[in-house]
Short mmCIF file of C-alpha atoms and ligand atoms in Angstrom, two decimals:
data_model
loop_
_atom_site.label_atom_id
_atom_site.label_comp_id
_atom_site.label_asym_id
_atom_site.label_seq_id
_atom_site.Cartn_x
_atom_site.Cartn_y
_atom_site.Cartn_z
CA MET A 127 0.00 0.00 0.00
CA SER A 128 1.22 3.46 -0.75
CA LEU A 129 0.45 6.89 0.60
CA THR A 130 -1.28 7.99 -2.55
CA ASN A 131 -4.99 8.02 -2.14
CA THR A 132 -7.79 9.58 -4.11
CA PRO A 133 -10.03 11.32 -1.60
CA ASP A 134 -13.64 10.31 -2.00
CA PRO A 135 -15.79 12.23 0.52
CA GLU A 136 -18.99 10.45 -0.50
CA GLU A 137 -17.49 6.98 -0.08
CA ARG A 138 -15.91 8.07 3.21
CA ALA A 139 -19.23 9.32 4.59
CA LYS A 140 -20.82 6.01 3.56
CA VAL A 141 -18.17 3.96 5.38
CA VAL A 142 -18.41 6.08 8.53
CA LYS A 143 -22.20 5.64 8.59
CA GLN A 144 -21.92 1.91 7.91
CA ASP A 145 -19.45 1.58 10.76
CA LEU A 146 -21.24 3.72 13.32
CA ASP A 147 -24.52 1.96 12.57
CA SER A 148 -23.09 -1.50 13.10
CA VAL A 149 -19.69 -1.67 14.84
CA LEU A 150 -18.88 -1.50 18.55
CA HIS A 151 -15.39 -0.07 18.97
CA PRO A 152 -12.94 -0.68 21.81
CA ILE A 153 -12.02 1.97 24.40
CA VAL A 154 -13.11 5.06 22.36
CA GLN A 155 -16.46 6.65 23.03
CA HIS A 156 -18.70 6.42 19.96
CA LYS A 157 -19.68 10.07 20.19
CA MET A 158 -16.01 10.92 19.65
CA LEU A 159 -15.91 8.74 16.55
CA GLU A 160 -18.91 10.61 15.17
CA GLN A 161 -17.08 13.91 15.50
CA ASN A 162 -13.48 13.05 14.91
CA ASN A 163 -12.58 9.84 13.15
CA ILE A 164 -9.82 8.40 11.05
CA VAL A 165 -10.73 5.99 8.26
CA VAL A 166 -7.43 4.27 7.56
CA THR A 167 -6.97 3.20 4.00
CA GLY A 168 -3.23 2.93 3.63
CA ALA A 169 0.12 3.25 5.31
CA GLN A 170 3.81 3.30 4.55
CA GLY A 171 6.80 3.40 6.89
CA SER A 172 5.69 5.46 9.91
CA THR A 173 2.81 7.20 8.16
CA ILE A 174 -0.85 6.27 7.92
CA VAL A 175 -3.31 7.75 5.45
CA ASP A 176 -6.97 8.60 5.88
CA GLN A 177 -9.50 8.06 3.14
CA ASN A 178 -9.84 11.84 2.89
CA GLY A 179 -6.18 12.07 1.88
CA SER A 180 -4.82 13.33 5.24
CA THR A 181 -1.61 11.69 6.41
CA TYR A 182 -0.40 11.24 9.97
CA LEU A 183 2.98 10.39 11.44
CA ASP A 184 2.04 7.45 13.68
CA ALA A 185 4.21 7.93 16.75
CA MET A 186 2.43 4.99 18.43
CA ALA A 187 3.09 2.34 15.74
CA GLY A 188 -0.61 1.49 15.93
CA LEU A 189 -0.92 0.15 19.47
CA TRP A 190 2.83 -0.04 20.23
CA CYS A 191 3.19 -2.83 17.71
CA VAL A 192 4.10 -2.09 14.06
CA ASN A 193 7.80 -2.30 14.89
CA ILE A 194 9.14 -2.81 11.37
CA GLY A 195 6.83 -0.12 9.97
CA TYR A 196 3.89 -0.23 7.60
CA GLY A 197 3.80 -1.36 4.00
CA ARG A 198 6.24 -4.30 3.91
CA ILE A 199 4.69 -5.91 0.86
CA GLU A 200 6.94 -8.95 1.03
CA LEU A 201 5.05 -10.07 4.13
CA ALA A 202 1.84 -10.22 2.08
CA GLN A 203 3.62 -12.46 -0.40
CA ILE A 204 4.87 -14.74 2.37
CA ALA A 205 1.35 -15.01 3.81
CA ALA A 206 -0.08 -15.82 0.37
CA GLU A 207 2.56 -18.48 -0.33
CA GLN A 208 1.94 -20.12 3.05
CA MET A 209 -1.83 -20.08 2.51
CA GLU A 210 -1.36 -21.77 -0.82
CA ARG A 211 0.76 -24.49 0.83
CA ILE A 212 -1.35 -25.02 3.94
CA ALA A 213 -3.38 -22.28 5.61
CA TYR A 214 -4.17 -24.10 8.82
CA TYR A 215 -3.89 -27.24 10.85
CA PRO A 216 -4.13 -27.47 14.68
CA HIS A 217 -0.90 -27.23 16.59
CA THR A 218 -1.36 -30.69 18.04
CA ALA A 219 0.65 -31.50 14.89
CA ILE A 220 3.95 -29.93 13.83
CA ASN A 221 4.05 -27.24 11.15
CA LEU A 222 7.14 -25.77 9.49
CA PRO A 223 6.74 -22.03 10.15
CA ALA A 224 5.87 -22.46 13.85
CA ALA A 225 8.86 -24.80 14.33
CA GLU A 226 11.12 -22.22 12.69
CA LEU A 227 9.66 -19.40 14.77
CA GLY A 228 10.17 -21.40 17.97
CA GLU A 229 13.81 -21.95 17.05
CA GLN A 230 14.26 -18.27 16.22
CA ILE A 231 12.85 -17.18 19.61
CA ASN A 232 15.01 -19.73 21.41
CA ASN A 233 18.08 -18.34 19.61
CA LEU A 234 17.14 -14.77 20.50
CA MET A 235 16.99 -15.88 24.14
CA GLY A 236 20.43 -17.49 23.89
CA GLY A 237 19.00 -21.04 24.05
CA GLY A 238 17.25 -22.99 26.79
CA TYR A 239 13.61 -22.08 26.03
CA HIS A 240 10.50 -23.62 24.46
CA THR A 241 7.61 -21.63 23.02
CA TYR A 242 3.85 -22.14 23.36
CA PHE A 243 1.90 -20.22 20.70
CA VAL A 244 -1.27 -18.21 21.25
CA ASN A 245 -2.97 -15.26 19.53
CA SER A 246 -2.66 -12.15 21.68
CA GLY A 247 -0.66 -10.64 24.51
CA SER A 248 -3.51 -11.25 26.94
CA GLU A 249 -3.59 -14.93 26.06
CA ALA A 250 0.19 -15.13 26.33
CA ASN A 251 0.06 -13.87 29.93
CA GLU A 252 -3.00 -15.96 30.73
CA ALA A 253 -1.23 -19.08 29.45
CA GLY A 254 1.75 -18.00 31.59
CA PHE A 255 -0.40 -17.96 34.76
CA LYS A 256 -1.74 -21.40 33.93
CA ILE A 257 1.66 -22.84 33.08
CA ALA A 258 3.01 -21.47 36.41
CA ARG A 259 0.17 -23.12 38.29
CA GLN A 260 0.44 -26.43 36.49
CA TYR A 261 4.22 -26.39 37.01
CA ALA A 262 3.68 -25.84 40.74
CA LYS A 263 1.22 -28.75 40.85
CA HIS A 264 3.88 -31.01 39.28
CA GLU A 265 6.88 -29.77 41.26
CA TYR A 266 5.47 -29.00 44.71
CA PRO A 267 2.74 -31.64 45.20
CA GLY A 268 2.40 -31.00 48.93
CA GLN A 269 1.96 -27.24 48.49
CA PHE A 270 -0.74 -25.07 47.00
CA LYS A 271 1.30 -22.55 45.01
CA PHE A 272 -1.20 -20.67 42.83
CA LYS A 273 -0.93 -16.94 43.51
CA THR A 274 0.65 -14.36 41.24
CA ILE A 275 2.33 -11.30 42.72
CA SER A 276 1.83 -8.30 40.45
CA ARG A 277 2.14 -4.52 40.63
CA TYR A 278 -0.37 -1.68 40.84
CA PHE A 279 -0.76 0.26 37.59
CA ALA A 280 0.49 -2.70 35.52
CA TYR A 281 -1.33 -3.69 32.35
CA HIS A 282 -1.14 -7.34 31.33
CA GLY A 283 -4.18 -7.71 29.09
CA THR A 284 -7.91 -7.55 28.75
CA THR A 285 -9.17 -10.99 29.84
CA LEU A 286 -10.54 -11.31 33.36
CA ALA A 287 -7.42 -12.97 34.76
CA THR A 288 -5.00 -10.53 33.09
CA LEU A 289 -7.13 -7.61 34.29
CA ALA A 290 -7.09 -9.07 37.79
CA ALA A 291 -3.31 -9.37 37.53
CA GLY A 292 -3.02 -5.84 36.21
CA GLY A 293 -3.42 -2.77 38.33
CA MET A 294 -4.93 -0.12 36.09
CA GLY A 295 -7.87 1.17 38.09
CA ASP A 296 -9.97 2.55 35.25
CA ARG A 297 -9.58 -0.58 33.13
CA LYS A 298 -10.51 -2.90 36.03
CA THR A 299 -13.32 -1.38 38.00
CA LYS A 300 -16.21 -2.01 35.58
CA PHE A 301 -15.67 -5.75 35.81
CA GLU A 302 -15.17 -6.23 39.53
CA PRO A 303 -15.05 -8.34 41.58
CA TYR A 304 -12.12 -10.54 40.69
CA ALA A 305 -10.95 -13.73 42.32
CA GLY A 306 -8.29 -13.10 44.94
CA GLU A 307 -5.33 -14.97 43.54
CA PHE A 308 -3.51 -11.86 42.28
CA VAL A 309 -1.70 -9.91 44.97
CA HIS A 310 -0.47 -6.39 44.23
CA VAL A 311 2.47 -4.35 45.41
CA PRO A 312 3.50 -0.79 44.45
CA ALA A 313 5.48 -0.48 41.22
CA PRO A 314 8.76 1.35 40.55
CA THR A 315 7.07 4.52 39.33
CA CYS A 316 10.18 6.55 40.19
CA TYR A 317 8.87 10.04 39.34
CA ARG A 318 6.35 9.35 42.09
CA CYS A 319 8.28 6.85 44.19
CA PRO A 320 5.97 4.77 46.40
CA LEU A 321 8.65 4.86 49.13
CA GLY A 322 9.47 8.56 48.78
CA LEU A 323 13.03 7.79 47.61
CA THR A 324 15.03 8.89 44.56
CA SER A 325 15.95 6.44 41.82
CA ASP A 326 19.65 7.36 41.74
CA SER A 327 20.16 6.17 45.31
CA CYS A 328 17.26 3.85 46.24
CA GLY A 329 18.97 0.66 45.05
CA GLY A 330 15.63 -0.66 43.77
CA ALA A 331 14.27 -0.77 47.33
CA CYS A 332 10.67 -1.24 46.19
CA ALA A 333 11.61 -4.76 45.02
CA ASN A 334 11.57 -5.60 48.73
CA LEU A 335 7.80 -5.06 48.66
CA ILE A 336 7.59 -8.18 46.50
CA GLU A 337 9.49 -10.14 49.13
CA ALA A 338 7.19 -8.77 51.82
CA ALA A 339 4.15 -9.91 49.79
CA ILE A 340 5.58 -13.41 49.28
CA ILE A 341 6.32 -13.75 52.99
CA GLY A 342 2.93 -12.27 53.91
CA GLU A 343 0.99 -14.57 51.60
CA GLY A 344 3.19 -17.55 52.47
CA PRO A 345 5.78 -18.76 49.93
CA SER A 346 3.97 -22.09 49.67
CA THR A 347 0.99 -20.25 48.13
CA VAL A 348 2.88 -18.18 45.53
CA ALA A 349 3.49 -19.59 42.05
CA GLU A 350 4.99 -16.59 40.28
CA VAL A 351 5.77 -12.89 40.09
CA ILE A 352 4.77 -11.01 36.92
CA VAL A 353 6.60 -7.85 35.81
CA GLU A 354 6.72 -5.80 32.65
CA PRO A 355 10.43 -4.81 32.63
CA ILE A 356 9.70 -1.20 31.64
CA MET A 357 6.05 -0.52 32.41
CA SER A 358 4.50 0.98 29.29
CA GLY A 359 0.81 1.77 29.75
CA VAL A 360 1.24 3.63 33.03
CA GLY A 361 3.42 6.20 31.27
CA VAL A 362 6.74 4.42 30.69
CA ALA A 363 8.16 3.65 34.12
CA VAL A 364 11.83 2.72 33.81
CA PRO A 365 12.91 0.89 36.98
CA PRO A 366 16.16 1.65 38.78
CA PRO A 367 18.93 -0.68 37.48
CA GLU A 368 18.98 -2.76 40.66
CA TYR A 369 15.22 -3.41 40.75
CA LEU A 370 14.80 -6.35 38.37
CA PRO A 371 17.94 -8.25 39.47
CA ARG A 372 16.62 -7.92 43.04
CA VAL A 373 13.17 -9.20 41.96
CA GLU A 374 14.85 -12.16 40.28
CA ALA A 375 16.89 -12.98 43.42
CA ILE A 376 13.70 -12.86 45.52
CA CYS A 377 11.95 -15.25 43.10
CA ARG A 378 14.87 -17.69 43.33
CA LYS A 379 14.97 -17.47 47.15
CA TYR A 380 11.31 -18.50 47.50
CA ASP A 381 11.01 -20.97 44.56
CA VAL A 382 8.69 -18.61 42.73
CA LEU A 383 8.73 -18.35 38.92
CA LEU A 384 9.67 -15.04 37.30
CA HIS A 385 7.13 -14.18 34.57
CA VAL A 386 8.18 -11.29 32.36
CA ASP A 387 5.67 -9.47 30.15
CA GLU A 388 7.51 -8.45 26.98
CA VAL A 389 4.35 -7.75 24.97
CA ILE A 390 5.42 -4.14 24.33
CA ASN A 391 9.06 -4.20 25.50
CA GLY A 392 9.95 -7.15 23.27
CA PHE A 393 11.31 -7.23 19.73
CA GLY A 394 13.55 -4.21 19.73
CA ARG A 395 11.29 -1.57 21.22
CA THR A 396 13.61 -0.59 24.11
CA GLY A 397 16.90 -0.82 22.19
CA LYS A 398 17.58 -4.49 22.88
CA MET A 399 15.70 -7.48 21.49
CA PHE A 400 13.92 -7.90 24.86
CA GLY A 401 13.47 -5.36 27.65
CA HIS A 402 14.69 -7.71 30.40
CA GLN A 403 18.06 -7.99 28.61
CA HIS A 404 18.95 -4.48 29.88
CA TYR A 405 18.95 -5.90 33.38
CA GLY A 406 20.74 -9.23 32.97
CA ILE A 407 17.85 -11.31 34.29
CA SER A 408 16.65 -14.66 33.05
CA PRO A 409 12.86 -15.12 33.03
CA ASP A 410 11.20 -18.47 33.64
CA ILE A 411 8.14 -17.41 31.65
CA MET A 412 8.03 -14.67 29.02
CA ALA A 413 4.93 -13.35 27.23
CA VAL A 414 5.50 -11.89 23.75
CA ALA A 415 3.08 -10.47 21.16
CA LYS A 416 2.86 -7.25 19.10
CA GLY A 417 6.43 -6.86 17.75
CA ILE A 418 6.82 -10.63 17.22
CA VAL A 419 4.94 -10.08 13.95
CA SER A 420 4.82 -6.26 13.92
CA ALA A 421 1.03 -6.72 13.94
CA TYR A 422 0.89 -7.91 10.32
CA LEU A 423 -1.19 -10.86 11.57
CA PRO A 424 -2.28 -12.06 15.02
CA ILE A 425 0.21 -14.30 16.83
CA ALA A 426 1.72 -14.26 20.32
CA ALA A 427 3.58 -16.68 22.54
CA THR A 428 4.38 -17.84 26.05
CA VAL A 429 8.07 -18.72 26.15
CA VAL A 430 9.20 -20.97 29.00
CA LYS A 431 12.60 -21.87 30.32
CA ASN A 432 13.56 -25.52 29.83
CA LYS A 433 13.32 -26.17 33.58
CA VAL A 434 9.60 -25.36 33.22
CA PHE A 435 9.26 -27.20 29.90
CA GLU A 436 10.82 -30.34 31.39
CA SER A 437 8.16 -30.41 34.07
CA PHE A 438 5.61 -30.99 31.28
CA LEU A 439 7.36 -34.11 29.97
CA GLY A 440 6.42 -37.68 30.81
CA GLU A 441 4.46 -40.69 29.65
CA ALA A 442 0.88 -40.18 28.48
CA ALA A 443 -0.33 -41.75 31.73
CA ASP A 444 1.53 -39.09 33.76
CA GLU A 445 -0.80 -36.39 32.37
CA ARG A 446 1.88 -33.75 32.47
CA GLN A 447 1.17 -32.31 29.03
CA VAL A 448 0.24 -28.63 28.68
CA MET A 449 -3.40 -28.86 29.69
CA GLN A 450 -4.76 -26.19 27.37
CA VAL A 451 -5.29 -25.65 23.66
CA ASN A 452 -6.41 -22.83 21.40
CA THR A 453 -7.67 -23.27 17.86
CA TYR A 454 -5.33 -20.79 16.19
CA GLY A 455 -2.21 -21.37 18.28
CA GLY A 456 0.87 -21.79 16.06
CA HIS A 457 -1.08 -20.64 13.01
CA PRO A 458 1.21 -21.40 10.05
CA VAL A 459 0.43 -18.20 8.12
CA SER A 460 0.98 -15.92 11.13
CA ALA A 461 4.09 -17.88 12.08
CA ALA A 462 5.56 -17.62 8.56
CA VAL A 463 5.05 -13.86 8.59
CA ALA A 464 6.52 -13.59 12.10
CA VAL A 465 9.64 -15.51 11.00
CA ARG A 466 10.27 -13.03 8.20
CA ASN A 467 9.42 -10.08 10.48
CA ILE A 468 12.16 -11.17 12.91
CA GLU A 469 14.61 -11.73 10.04
CA ILE A 470 13.94 -8.16 8.87
CA MET A 471 14.57 -6.89 12.40
CA LEU A 472 17.91 -8.67 12.50
CA GLU A 473 18.94 -7.74 8.93
CA GLU A 474 18.15 -4.07 9.55
CA ALA A 475 19.51 -4.15 13.14
CA LEU A 476 16.29 -2.55 14.37
CA PRO A 477 16.94 -2.98 18.11
CA GLN A 478 20.21 -1.05 17.72
CA ARG A 479 18.43 1.48 15.56
CA ALA A 480 15.81 1.90 18.30
CA ALA A 481 18.60 2.54 20.81
CA GLU A 482 20.26 5.15 18.59
CA MET A 483 17.13 6.87 17.32
CA GLY A 484 15.63 6.71 20.81
CA ALA A 485 18.67 8.52 22.25
CA TYR A 486 18.41 11.14 19.50
CA LEU A 487 14.67 11.63 20.00
CA MET A 488 14.87 11.67 23.79
CA GLY A 489 17.76 14.17 23.75
CA ASN A 490 15.77 16.54 21.54
CA LEU A 491 12.58 16.07 23.53
CA LYS A 492 14.43 16.95 26.74
CA ASP A 493 16.03 20.02 25.12
CA LYS A 494 12.82 21.38 23.71
CA LEU A 495 10.10 20.22 26.08
CA MET A 496 11.76 20.74 29.45
CA LYS A 497 11.64 24.47 28.63
CA HIS A 498 7.93 24.25 29.34
CA GLY A 499 7.01 24.42 33.02
CA ILE A 500 4.32 21.77 32.48
CA CYS A 501 6.88 19.19 31.36
CA GLY A 502 7.67 17.26 34.54
CA GLU A 503 9.90 14.55 33.10
CA VAL A 504 10.97 12.98 29.81
CA ARG A 505 11.96 9.34 30.34
CA GLY A 506 12.23 6.03 28.56
CA LYS A 507 14.50 3.54 26.85
CA GLY A 508 14.99 3.14 23.13
CA LEU A 509 11.84 4.10 21.28
CA LEU A 510 9.59 3.71 24.32
CA ILE A 511 9.24 7.20 25.73
CA GLY A 512 7.01 8.98 28.25
CA ILE A 513 6.58 12.73 28.76
CA GLU A 514 4.91 13.33 32.12
CA LEU A 515 2.97 16.59 32.30
CA VAL A 516 2.19 18.49 35.50
CA THR A 517 0.69 21.84 36.47
CA ASP A 518 4.14 22.79 37.83
CA ARG A 519 7.31 20.87 38.59
CA GLU A 520 7.32 21.73 42.26
CA SER A 521 3.92 20.30 43.17
CA LYS A 522 3.91 17.58 40.46
CA VAL A 523 0.11 17.87 40.32
CA GLN A 524 -1.04 15.94 37.24
CA LEU A 525 -2.08 18.01 34.23
CA ASP A 526 -5.84 17.75 33.97
CA GLY A 527 -7.60 15.45 31.53
CA LYS A 528 -9.01 18.24 29.36
CA LEU A 529 -5.58 19.76 28.72
CA MET A 530 -4.14 16.29 28.05
CA ALA A 531 -6.89 15.59 25.52
CA GLY A 532 -6.23 19.01 23.97
CA ILE A 533 -2.55 18.15 23.47
CA LEU A 534 -3.42 14.91 21.69
CA ALA A 535 -5.95 16.76 19.51
CA PHE A 536 -3.42 19.51 18.71
CA CYS A 537 -0.88 16.91 17.61
CA LYS A 538 -3.46 15.16 15.45
CA GLN A 539 -4.51 18.42 13.83
CA ASN A 540 -0.86 18.92 13.01
CA GLY A 541 -0.46 15.48 11.46
CA VAL A 542 1.05 13.53 14.37
CA ILE A 543 -0.53 10.76 16.43
CA VAL A 544 0.81 10.40 19.96
CA GLY A 545 -0.54 8.27 22.82
CA ARG A 546 -1.52 8.94 26.40
CA SER A 547 -0.95 6.77 29.45
CA GLY A 548 -3.88 4.97 31.06
CA GLY A 549 -4.43 4.09 34.67
CA GLY A 550 -7.02 6.56 35.86
CA ALA A 551 -6.62 10.17 36.97
CA ARG A 552 -3.38 9.54 38.87
CA HIS A 553 -1.47 8.19 35.90
CA SER A 554 -3.05 9.42 32.68
CA ASN A 555 -1.01 12.61 32.45
CA THR A 556 1.86 11.20 30.38
CA ILE A 557 2.21 11.51 26.61
CA VAL A 558 3.57 8.19 25.36
CA LEU A 559 5.59 7.60 22.22
CA SER A 560 6.26 4.22 20.65
CA PRO A 561 6.90 4.84 16.95
CA PRO A 562 7.92 2.24 14.37
CA LEU A 563 11.59 1.38 14.88
CA ILE A 564 12.30 2.61 11.34
CA ILE A 565 11.27 6.19 12.16
CA THR A 566 13.67 8.66 10.51
CA ARG A 567 15.51 11.61 12.05
CA THR A 568 13.39 14.01 10.03
CA GLU A 569 10.23 12.37 11.38
CA CYS A 570 11.64 12.56 14.93
CA ASP A 571 12.27 16.29 14.37
CA THR A 572 8.68 16.77 13.20
CA LEU A 573 7.44 14.92 16.28
CA VAL A 574 9.48 17.11 18.65
CA ASP A 575 8.42 20.28 16.86
CA VAL A 576 4.72 19.45 17.01
CA LEU A 577 4.93 18.41 20.68
CA ASP A 578 6.79 21.63 21.49
CA LYS A 579 3.96 23.67 19.96
CA ALA A 580 1.30 21.48 21.60
CA LEU A 581 2.80 22.05 25.05
CA ALA A 582 3.06 25.80 24.42
CA ASP A 583 -0.61 25.79 23.41
CA ALA A 584 -1.59 23.84 26.57
CA GLU A 585 0.42 26.21 28.75
CA ALA A 586 -1.29 29.21 27.20
CA LYS A 587 -4.70 27.61 27.80
CA MET A 588 -3.76 26.81 31.38
CA LYS A 589 -2.84 30.45 32.00
CA GLY A 590 -6.15 31.45 30.42
CA LYS A 591 -4.53 33.18 27.45
C1 PLP B 60 2.31 -5.00 28.63
C2 PLP B 60 1.12 -5.59 27.94
N1 PLP B 60 0.80 -6.87 28.18
C3 PLP B 60 -0.25 -7.45 27.57
C4 PLP B 60 -1.03 -6.76 26.69
C5 PLP B 60 -2.21 -7.44 26.04
O1 PLP B 60 -1.97 -7.67 24.70
P1 PLP B 60 -3.20 -7.90 23.68
O2 PLP B 60 -3.87 -6.58 23.51
O3 PLP B 60 -2.53 -8.40 22.43
O4 PLP B 60 -4.08 -8.92 24.29
C6 PLP B 60 -0.72 -5.44 26.39
C7 PLP B 60 -1.52 -4.68 25.41
O5 PLP B 60 -1.30 -3.53 25.12
C8 PLP B 60 0.37 -4.81 27.05
O6 PLP B 60 0.67 -3.54 26.85
#
């Protein structure tokens, strides 16, 4: 698909009516779609195009996922070729693309892992919870290790169990109550440290809250700890360097599995292939999605260390097999596209590119945006960046929702799509950036320029000018 598009207002109006009359959209209010919608008809690189001919620099790579950028036509050819060969067969049998993808992921992890395929990040985490529980049933028969320790403000998916594991108030409350097997502790949100410390000297002290929770719940009841290495949805919370190694040591001390959510962090986003690799830790369970296939098709995976995998081996009578199945797991067409997606990432050194371009973008954002009093902090790793906005730096009071929405609208009017953190009033005051890893310097400059003007506009509105 290219960026050329013949605007057709009549056809566009027809599609919008057709959609609004019959489609229920996620997370956006329908009234907003009536007033202000995008009808995507094409995309190339980091740019999407509306049916009316408008183009937008997509600084969110869709939903933090189109890592290799839009418009890679060769992936369409690979999908077509695989469909011609065999489009589908259940993963109770072996298929070539899924076997190759499993090997690729194992190589990226440095060996020692097996991969269970699912369709979305939520399912990948959900399968992780279940694998942790089944593992505990095999390995600790006298104990009842079933709980997951998680963090407030985390996002791990949209199913009931992943919502229960997560800690984003506004995403959770409509579906309460949840079962009590997910226990929460404060997260390393360093700009607003839960312990009142500073990240340059705290030594990752909030990891100790995880130990306190394990002791409090009883180690014989805890199966795993789930962490997203750099928390994305809450506004890009980069932990202090000591935090994750400390979490890992605590997991080892209490025979608790370490489950890492790499759904956004993974596949180059943070400047390494996986986010946890910045911290030298070795997960027992890892959920991946999004960047695994740059969202060209749905596929995701739960990757388990061989110590976990081996617990699922035995004779048929032992009943140790993975006791779950999903129809589309290991889908050959999605897997074939994912294999090529990862090859492209390696050929074009996209994780390194994310590190370099991220440093360039973050440097410029700090230079330009910190001049505005409402810019509390610019933070991130690689091309995962958060810009936390406050009424003033001293009080750190969160910029109000109306001004935040105005900033997003200003950017859109000026041809740039940026994101906003979720998590309810206390954490939705951060602009988030997660562009395709192929974003160019010129596009980064445009992004900084538009954000600079958007913040100036918000400041003027705040002062009533
Ligand atoms: C960290 C994290 N985990 C899990 C998920 C769930 O992934 P999916 O939307 O593919 O179910 C998301 C989605 O954004 C996420 O950000």
